């Protein structure tokens, strides 16, 4: 596996290019500011009347409508929520694309599942930081970065990969390392990771363990600290030193208990279900479900958000985080 670092990448290729960052949210703000601070010619494309317009303007960015930005730029980097990209692309970006332009993304979703199809002669690339926008910006300002992925789906001009790498470098990603991937691999692994572990798996594991302790009569505050708060300390150890470093740092009792019990938590059935979840990502079933949900105005998501906000662990957690000064 080839990993690109700062010295492997020449940003000269972008010297005469104008880059439009569409969207100024989590990724848009971070990537636009990093690329601008790295000396690139960045404009920000937004809809009028949204809350981002003022923010980007106050940050000193060159702000214009999505239509104007798409018309002016050579590279249109699309950083608005995935579920609205298709509509915004058709209405406000596609009509202004010219041969030799590049459209780029931080997630392969819309290209991989075919919701966005680039016109003939237009490059399709990906520059994807492997972390939230706030981290992309913070680590950049600290003089480092977070790792990132680059991919090329369509190389119309022959230098699409060089462009993507240069953008990744300007975002600070090459300080930590940039890996090459494909739209398919990035999209499918990203969805699987967030469903099985990062967002879906971990919240369910925490909440189920929390409820088990509370049901057994333990104080909810104690249950929260044990099943949620301490998780960060463990994850930090795994992040920095792997499983081995984590096992080394916990007590022998924790190590023995963890190793003998974990197979009863994640069972063969869980593994089969993970295969099933991955299959639904690969065969497009999940994407179809999400598209239908959005077409209907996201009723299920709204209902689930409400239920989630009413969880006991959320009430207890919010109270404790305030007491600890973690949350305002
Ligand atoms: P955000 O939800 O933070 O994007 C918000 C931005 O999109 C705002 O500037 C908002 O403008 C604009 N926007 C929202 N709706 C519309 C609309 N209907 N028309 C025009 N503009 C609109 O997105 P993220 O940064 O989370 O995600 C952007 C991309 O990055 C996605 O492809 C995502 O998968 C990818 N990504 C995200 C990561 C993350 O950490 N969040 C990590 C890695 C990749 P306004 O103020 O006007 O509403
Ligand atoms: Mg994701
Ligand atoms: Mg303990």
Short mmCIF file of N, CA and C in Angstrom, two decimals, residues 142-266:
data_model
loop_
_atom_site.label_atom_id
_atom_site.label_comp_id
_atom_site.label_asym_id
_atom_site.label_seq_id
_atom_site.Cartn_x
_atom_site.Cartn_y
_atom_site.Cartn_z
N UNK A 142 -2.48 23.23 14.31
CA UNK A 142 -1.41 22.77 15.21
C UNK A 142 -0.16 22.35 14.45
N UNK A 143 -0.25 22.44 13.11
CA UNK A 143 0.91 22.09 12.29
C UNK A 143 0.94 20.64 11.88
N UNK A 144 -0.14 19.93 12.14
CA UNK A 144 -0.19 18.55 11.69
C UNK A 144 -1.45 18.34 10.86
N UNK A 145 -2.02 17.16 10.84
CA UNK A 145 -3.22 16.90 10.05
C UNK A 145 -3.78 15.57 10.44
N UNK A 146 -4.83 15.16 9.76
CA UNK A 146 -5.33 13.81 9.99
C UNK A 146 -5.17 13.05 8.68
N UNK A 147 -5.14 11.72 8.75
CA UNK A 147 -4.95 10.95 7.52
C UNK A 147 -6.12 11.14 6.56
N UNK A 148 -5.88 10.89 5.30
CA UNK A 148 -6.95 11.05 4.33
C UNK A 148 -6.86 10.04 3.20
N UNK A 149 -7.93 9.98 2.42
CA UNK A 149 -7.98 9.10 1.26
C UNK A 149 -8.15 9.93 0.00
N UNK A 150 -7.57 9.44 -1.09
CA UNK A 150 -7.85 10.06 -2.39
C UNK A 150 -8.27 8.96 -3.36
N UNK A 151 -9.10 9.34 -4.33
CA UNK A 151 -9.53 8.38 -5.35
C UNK A 151 -9.88 9.14 -6.63
N UNK A 152 -9.80 8.43 -7.73
CA UNK A 152 -10.21 9.01 -9.01
C UNK A 152 -11.19 8.05 -9.67
N UNK A 153 -12.37 8.55 -9.98
CA UNK A 153 -13.37 7.74 -10.66
C UNK A 153 -13.29 7.98 -12.18
N UNK A 154 -13.12 9.25 -12.55
CA UNK A 154 -12.96 9.60 -13.97
C UNK A 154 -11.74 10.50 -14.11
N UNK A 155 -10.82 10.10 -14.99
CA UNK A 155 -9.64 10.92 -15.25
C UNK A 155 -9.71 11.41 -16.68
N UNK A 156 -10.36 12.56 -16.86
CA UNK A 156 -10.56 13.08 -18.21
C UNK A 156 -9.36 13.88 -18.69
N UNK A 157 -8.64 14.49 -17.76
CA UNK A 157 -7.54 15.38 -18.16
C UNK A 157 -6.17 14.73 -18.01
N UNK A 158 -6.13 13.53 -17.44
CA UNK A 158 -4.85 12.83 -17.30
C UNK A 158 -4.08 13.19 -16.04
N UNK A 159 -4.56 14.20 -15.30
CA UNK A 159 -3.83 14.57 -14.08
C UNK A 159 -4.77 14.65 -12.87
N UNK A 160 -5.88 13.91 -12.94
CA UNK A 160 -6.88 13.99 -11.87
C UNK A 160 -6.29 13.55 -10.52
N UNK A 161 -5.48 12.50 -10.53
CA UNK A 161 -4.90 12.03 -9.26
C UNK A 161 -3.95 13.07 -8.68
N UNK A 162 -3.16 13.72 -9.53
CA UNK A 162 -2.25 14.76 -9.05
C UNK A 162 -3.05 15.90 -8.41
N UNK A 163 -4.17 16.24 -9.01
CA UNK A 163 -5.02 17.30 -8.44
C UNK A 163 -5.55 16.90 -7.06
N UNK A 164 -6.04 15.66 -6.98
CA UNK A 164 -6.62 15.19 -5.71
C UNK A 164 -5.54 15.16 -4.61
N UNK A 165 -4.36 14.68 -4.98
CA UNK A 165 -3.28 14.63 -4.00
C UNK A 165 -2.88 16.03 -3.53
N UNK A 166 -2.85 16.97 -4.48
CA UNK A 166 -2.47 18.33 -4.12
C UNK A 166 -3.52 18.95 -3.19
N UNK A 167 -4.78 18.67 -3.44
CA UNK A 167 -5.83 19.18 -2.54
C UNK A 167 -5.71 18.54 -1.15
N UNK A 168 -5.42 17.26 -1.14
CA UNK A 168 -5.24 16.57 0.14
C UNK A 168 -4.09 17.19 0.92
N UNK A 169 -3.01 17.51 0.21
CA UNK A 169 -1.87 18.14 0.87
C UNK A 169 -2.26 19.51 1.42
N UNK A 170 -2.99 20.28 0.61
CA UNK A 170 -3.40 21.63 1.03
C UNK A 170 -4.33 21.56 2.26
N UNK A 171 -5.05 20.49 2.40
CA UNK A 171 -5.92 20.32 3.57
C UNK A 171 -5.13 19.85 4.80
N UNK A 172 -3.87 19.54 4.60
CA UNK A 172 -3.03 19.10 5.72
C UNK A 172 -2.99 17.58 5.89
N UNK A 173 -3.65 16.87 4.98
CA UNK A 173 -3.79 15.42 5.17
C UNK A 173 -2.47 14.68 4.93
N UNK A 174 -1.62 15.24 4.06
CA UNK A 174 -0.37 14.54 3.73
C UNK A 174 0.65 14.62 4.86
N UNK A 175 0.37 15.47 5.86
CA UNK A 175 1.27 15.49 7.02
C UNK A 175 1.10 14.20 7.82
N UNK A 176 -0.11 13.63 7.77
CA UNK A 176 -0.39 12.39 8.50
C UNK A 176 -0.35 11.18 7.57
N UNK A 177 -0.50 11.41 6.27
CA UNK A 177 -0.47 10.30 5.32
C UNK A 177 -1.75 10.19 4.52
N UNK A 178 -1.57 10.07 3.19
CA UNK A 178 -2.72 9.97 2.29
C UNK A 178 -2.67 8.62 1.57
N UNK A 179 -3.75 7.90 1.61
CA UNK A 179 -3.84 6.58 1.00
C UNK A 179 -4.73 6.63 -0.23
N UNK A 180 -4.38 5.80 -1.23
CA UNK A 180 -5.19 5.74 -2.44
C UNK A 180 -6.29 4.69 -2.28
N UNK A 181 -7.49 5.04 -2.70
CA UNK A 181 -8.57 4.07 -2.65
C UNK A 181 -9.43 4.22 -3.90
N UNK A 182 -10.57 3.54 -3.94
CA UNK A 182 -11.52 3.70 -5.04
C UNK A 182 -12.82 4.23 -4.45
N UNK A 183 -13.69 4.77 -5.30
CA UNK A 183 -14.99 5.26 -4.81
C UNK A 183 -15.76 4.13 -4.16
N UNK A 184 -15.69 2.95 -4.76
CA UNK A 184 -16.43 1.81 -4.20
C UNK A 184 -15.91 1.43 -2.82
N UNK A 185 -14.60 1.30 -2.71
CA UNK A 185 -14.04 0.87 -1.43
C UNK A 185 -14.31 1.89 -0.33
N UNK A 186 -14.11 3.17 -0.65
CA UNK A 186 -14.33 4.21 0.37
C UNK A 186 -15.78 4.24 0.81
N UNK A 187 -16.70 4.20 -0.16
CA UNK A 187 -18.12 4.31 0.16
C UNK A 187 -18.58 3.13 1.01
N UNK A 188 -18.25 1.92 0.56
CA UNK A 188 -18.77 0.74 1.24
C UNK A 188 -18.15 0.55 2.63
N UNK A 189 -16.85 0.79 2.74
CA UNK A 189 -16.23 0.63 4.07
C UNK A 189 -16.67 1.74 5.02
N UNK A 190 -16.86 2.95 4.49
CA UNK A 190 -17.29 4.06 5.33
C UNK A 190 -18.68 3.79 5.90
N UNK A 191 -19.60 3.36 5.04
CA UNK A 191 -20.96 3.06 5.51
C UNK A 191 -20.94 1.91 6.51
N UNK A 192 -20.17 0.89 6.20
CA UNK A 192 -20.14 -0.25 7.11
C UNK A 192 -19.56 0.16 8.47
N UNK A 193 -18.49 0.93 8.45
CA UNK A 193 -17.87 1.36 9.70
C UNK A 193 -18.84 2.14 10.57
N UNK A 194 -19.56 3.10 9.96
CA UNK A 194 -20.46 3.92 10.78
C UNK A 194 -21.66 3.13 11.26
N UNK A 195 -22.10 2.14 10.48
CA UNK A 195 -23.26 1.37 10.92
C UNK A 195 -22.90 0.32 11.97
N UNK A 196 -21.82 -0.42 11.70
CA UNK A 196 -21.50 -1.56 12.57
C UNK A 196 -20.77 -1.16 13.84
N UNK A 197 -19.89 -0.16 13.74
CA UNK A 197 -19.05 0.17 14.89
C UNK A 197 -19.23 1.61 15.36
N UNK A 198 -18.80 2.55 14.54
CA UNK A 198 -18.57 3.92 15.00
C UNK A 198 -19.81 4.62 15.52
N UNK A 199 -20.93 4.46 14.84
CA UNK A 199 -22.14 5.18 15.25
C UNK A 199 -23.20 4.21 15.75
N UNK A 200 -23.51 3.20 14.95
CA UNK A 200 -24.55 2.25 15.33
C UNK A 200 -24.11 1.30 16.43
N UNK A 201 -23.04 0.57 16.17
CA UNK A 201 -22.61 -0.47 17.10
C UNK A 201 -22.28 0.06 18.48
N UNK A 202 -21.53 1.13 18.51
CA UNK A 202 -21.02 1.60 19.80
C UNK A 202 -22.13 2.19 20.68
N UNK A 203 -23.08 2.91 20.11
CA UNK A 203 -24.16 3.48 20.93
C UNK A 203 -25.05 2.38 21.49
N UNK A 204 -25.29 1.36 20.67
CA UNK A 204 -26.15 0.26 21.12
C UNK A 204 -25.46 -0.52 22.25
N UNK A 205 -24.16 -0.73 22.09
CA UNK A 205 -23.40 -1.45 23.11
C UNK A 205 -23.42 -0.68 24.44
N UNK A 206 -23.16 0.62 24.36
CA UNK A 206 -23.15 1.46 25.56
C UNK A 206 -24.52 1.45 26.23
N UNK A 207 -25.55 1.72 25.44
CA UNK A 207 -26.89 1.86 26.01
C UNK A 207 -27.40 0.54 26.60
N UNK A 208 -27.11 -0.56 25.93
CA UNK A 208 -27.57 -1.85 26.43
C UNK A 208 -26.89 -2.17 27.77
N UNK A 209 -25.60 -1.88 27.85
CA UNK A 209 -24.88 -2.14 29.11
C UNK A 209 -25.38 -1.21 30.22
N UNK A 210 -25.61 0.05 29.85
CA UNK A 210 -26.14 1.03 30.81
C UNK A 210 -27.47 0.56 31.37
N UNK A 211 -28.37 0.15 30.49
CA UNK A 211 -29.71 -0.28 30.92
C UNK A 211 -29.63 -1.53 31.80
N UNK A 212 -28.67 -2.40 31.51
CA UNK A 212 -28.50 -3.62 32.31
C UNK A 212 -28.16 -3.27 33.76
N UNK A 213 -27.26 -2.32 33.93
CA UNK A 213 -26.87 -1.92 35.29
C UNK A 213 -28.01 -1.21 36.01
N UNK A 214 -28.70 -0.31 35.31
CA UNK A 214 -29.80 0.44 35.93
C UNK A 214 -30.94 -0.51 36.32
N UNK A 215 -31.23 -1.47 35.43
CA UNK A 215 -32.27 -2.46 35.70
C UNK A 215 -31.94 -3.27 36.95
N UNK A 216 -30.67 -3.49 37.18
CA UNK A 216 -30.24 -4.29 38.33
C UNK A 216 -30.18 -3.45 39.61
N UNK A 217 -30.56 -2.16 39.50
CA UNK A 217 -30.68 -1.34 40.69
C UNK A 217 -29.48 -0.46 41.01
N UNK A 218 -28.49 -0.44 40.13
CA UNK A 218 -27.34 0.44 40.39
C UNK A 218 -27.69 1.88 40.03
N UNK A 219 -26.99 2.84 40.66
CA UNK A 219 -27.27 4.24 40.38
C UNK A 219 -26.93 4.58 38.93
N UNK A 220 -27.85 5.27 38.25
CA UNK A 220 -27.62 5.60 36.83
C UNK A 220 -26.32 6.38 36.61
N UNK A 221 -25.96 7.23 37.58
CA UNK A 221 -24.73 8.03 37.41
C UNK A 221 -23.50 7.12 37.39
N UNK A 222 -23.50 6.13 38.28
CA UNK A 222 -22.39 5.18 38.31
C UNK A 222 -22.37 4.36 37.02
N UNK A 223 -23.56 3.97 36.59
CA UNK A 223 -23.67 3.18 35.35
C UNK A 223 -23.15 3.99 34.16
N UNK A 224 -23.45 5.28 34.14
CA UNK A 224 -22.99 6.14 33.05
C UNK A 224 -21.47 6.21 33.01
N UNK A 225 -20.87 6.47 34.16
CA UNK A 225 -19.41 6.57 34.19
C UNK A 225 -18.76 5.28 33.71
N UNK A 226 -19.32 4.15 34.14
CA UNK A 226 -18.70 2.87 33.83
C UNK A 226 -18.86 2.48 32.36
N UNK A 227 -20.06 2.70 31.80
CA UNK A 227 -20.30 2.17 30.45
C UNK A 227 -20.08 3.20 29.35
N UNK A 228 -20.03 4.49 29.71
CA UNK A 228 -19.89 5.50 28.66
C UNK A 228 -18.64 6.37 28.85
N UNK A 229 -18.58 7.05 29.98
CA UNK A 229 -17.49 8.00 30.20
C UNK A 229 -16.10 7.35 30.05
N UNK A 230 -15.95 6.18 30.66
CA UNK A 230 -14.63 5.53 30.64
C UNK A 230 -14.24 5.00 29.27
N UNK A 231 -15.22 4.87 28.39
CA UNK A 231 -14.94 4.34 27.07
C UNK A 231 -13.89 5.17 26.34
N UNK A 232 -13.96 6.47 26.53
CA UNK A 232 -13.00 7.34 25.83
C UNK A 232 -11.56 7.01 26.21
N UNK A 233 -11.36 6.74 27.52
CA UNK A 233 -10.00 6.46 27.97
C UNK A 233 -9.49 5.18 27.32
N UNK A 234 -10.38 4.19 27.21
CA UNK A 234 -10.00 2.92 26.59
C UNK A 234 -9.75 3.09 25.09
N UNK A 235 -10.65 3.83 24.44
CA UNK A 235 -10.49 4.04 23.01
C UNK A 235 -9.21 4.82 22.71
N UNK A 236 -8.90 5.79 23.56
CA UNK A 236 -7.65 6.54 23.37
C UNK A 236 -6.44 5.60 23.43
N UNK A 237 -6.47 4.66 24.36
CA UNK A 237 -5.36 3.70 24.48
C UNK A 237 -5.27 2.84 23.22
N UNK A 238 -6.41 2.35 22.75
CA UNK A 238 -6.41 1.51 21.55
C UNK A 238 -5.93 2.32 20.35
N UNK A 239 -6.41 3.57 20.27
CA UNK A 239 -6.04 4.47 19.16
C UNK A 239 -4.53 4.70 19.12
N UNK A 240 -3.95 4.88 20.32
CA UNK A 240 -2.52 5.21 20.37
C UNK A 240 -1.62 3.99 20.38
N UNK A 241 -2.08 2.89 21.02
CA UNK A 241 -1.17 1.76 21.21
C UNK A 241 -1.74 0.40 20.86
N UNK A 242 -2.91 0.39 20.23
CA UNK A 242 -3.49 -0.89 19.80
C UNK A 242 -4.10 -1.67 20.96
N UNK A 243 -4.65 -2.83 20.62
CA UNK A 243 -5.24 -3.69 21.66
C UNK A 243 -4.18 -4.00 22.72
N UNK A 244 -2.97 -4.29 22.24
CA UNK A 244 -1.92 -4.72 23.17
C UNK A 244 -1.65 -3.67 24.24
N UNK A 245 -1.57 -2.40 23.78
CA UNK A 245 -1.32 -1.32 24.72
C UNK A 245 -2.46 -1.15 25.72
N UNK A 246 -3.68 -1.38 25.24
CA UNK A 246 -4.84 -1.27 26.12
C UNK A 246 -4.82 -2.38 27.17
N UNK A 247 -4.62 -3.62 26.71
CA UNK A 247 -4.59 -4.76 27.66
C UNK A 247 -3.48 -4.57 28.69
N UNK A 248 -2.39 -4.02 28.25
CA UNK A 248 -1.25 -3.80 29.13
C UNK A 248 -1.59 -2.79 30.23
N UNK A 249 -2.47 -1.83 29.88
CA UNK A 249 -2.76 -0.74 30.81
C UNK A 249 -3.90 -1.00 31.78
N UNK A 250 -4.76 -1.96 31.44
CA UNK A 250 -5.85 -2.24 32.38
C UNK A 250 -5.36 -3.31 33.36
N UNK A 251 -6.13 -3.55 34.41
CA UNK A 251 -5.71 -4.55 35.41
C UNK A 251 -5.75 -5.95 34.81
N UNK A 252 -5.05 -6.88 35.43
CA UNK A 252 -5.08 -8.27 34.97
C UNK A 252 -6.50 -8.82 35.07
N UNK A 253 -7.22 -8.36 36.09
CA UNK A 253 -8.61 -8.80 36.26
C UNK A 253 -9.46 -8.35 35.07
N UNK A 254 -9.28 -7.08 34.67
CA UNK A 254 -10.03 -6.55 33.54
C UNK A 254 -9.66 -7.32 32.26
N UNK A 255 -8.38 -7.62 32.15
CA UNK A 255 -7.91 -8.34 30.96
C UNK A 255 -8.53 -9.74 30.89
N UNK A 256 -8.48 -10.46 32.01
CA UNK A 256 -9.05 -11.82 32.04
C UNK A 256 -10.57 -11.79 31.82
N UNK A 257 -11.24 -10.88 32.51
CA UNK A 257 -12.70 -10.78 32.38
C UNK A 257 -13.11 -10.38 30.97
N UNK A 258 -12.38 -9.44 30.41
CA UNK A 258 -12.70 -8.97 29.06
C UNK A 258 -12.49 -10.07 28.03
N UNK A 259 -11.35 -10.75 28.12
CA UNK A 259 -11.03 -11.77 27.11
C UNK A 259 -11.96 -12.98 27.21
N UNK A 260 -12.39 -13.33 28.45
CA UNK A 260 -13.26 -14.51 28.58
C UNK A 260 -14.72 -14.19 28.28
N UNK A 261 -15.15 -12.94 28.39
CA UNK A 261 -16.57 -12.60 28.23
C UNK A 261 -16.94 -11.99 26.89
N UNK A 262 -15.97 -11.41 26.18
CA UNK A 262 -16.34 -10.62 24.99
C UNK A 262 -17.02 -11.45 23.90
N UNK A 263 -16.67 -12.72 23.80
CA UNK A 263 -17.28 -13.58 22.78
C UNK A 263 -18.75 -13.87 23.07
N UNK A 264 -19.18 -13.58 24.29
CA UNK A 264 -20.61 -13.75 24.60
C UNK A 264 -21.39 -12.48 24.27
N UNK A 265 -20.67 -11.38 24.08
CA UNK A 265 -21.33 -10.11 23.72
C UNK A 265 -21.46 -10.03 22.19
N UNK A 266 -20.34 -10.24 21.52
CA UNK A 266 -20.36 -10.27 20.05
C UNK A 266 -20.31 -11.74 19.66
#
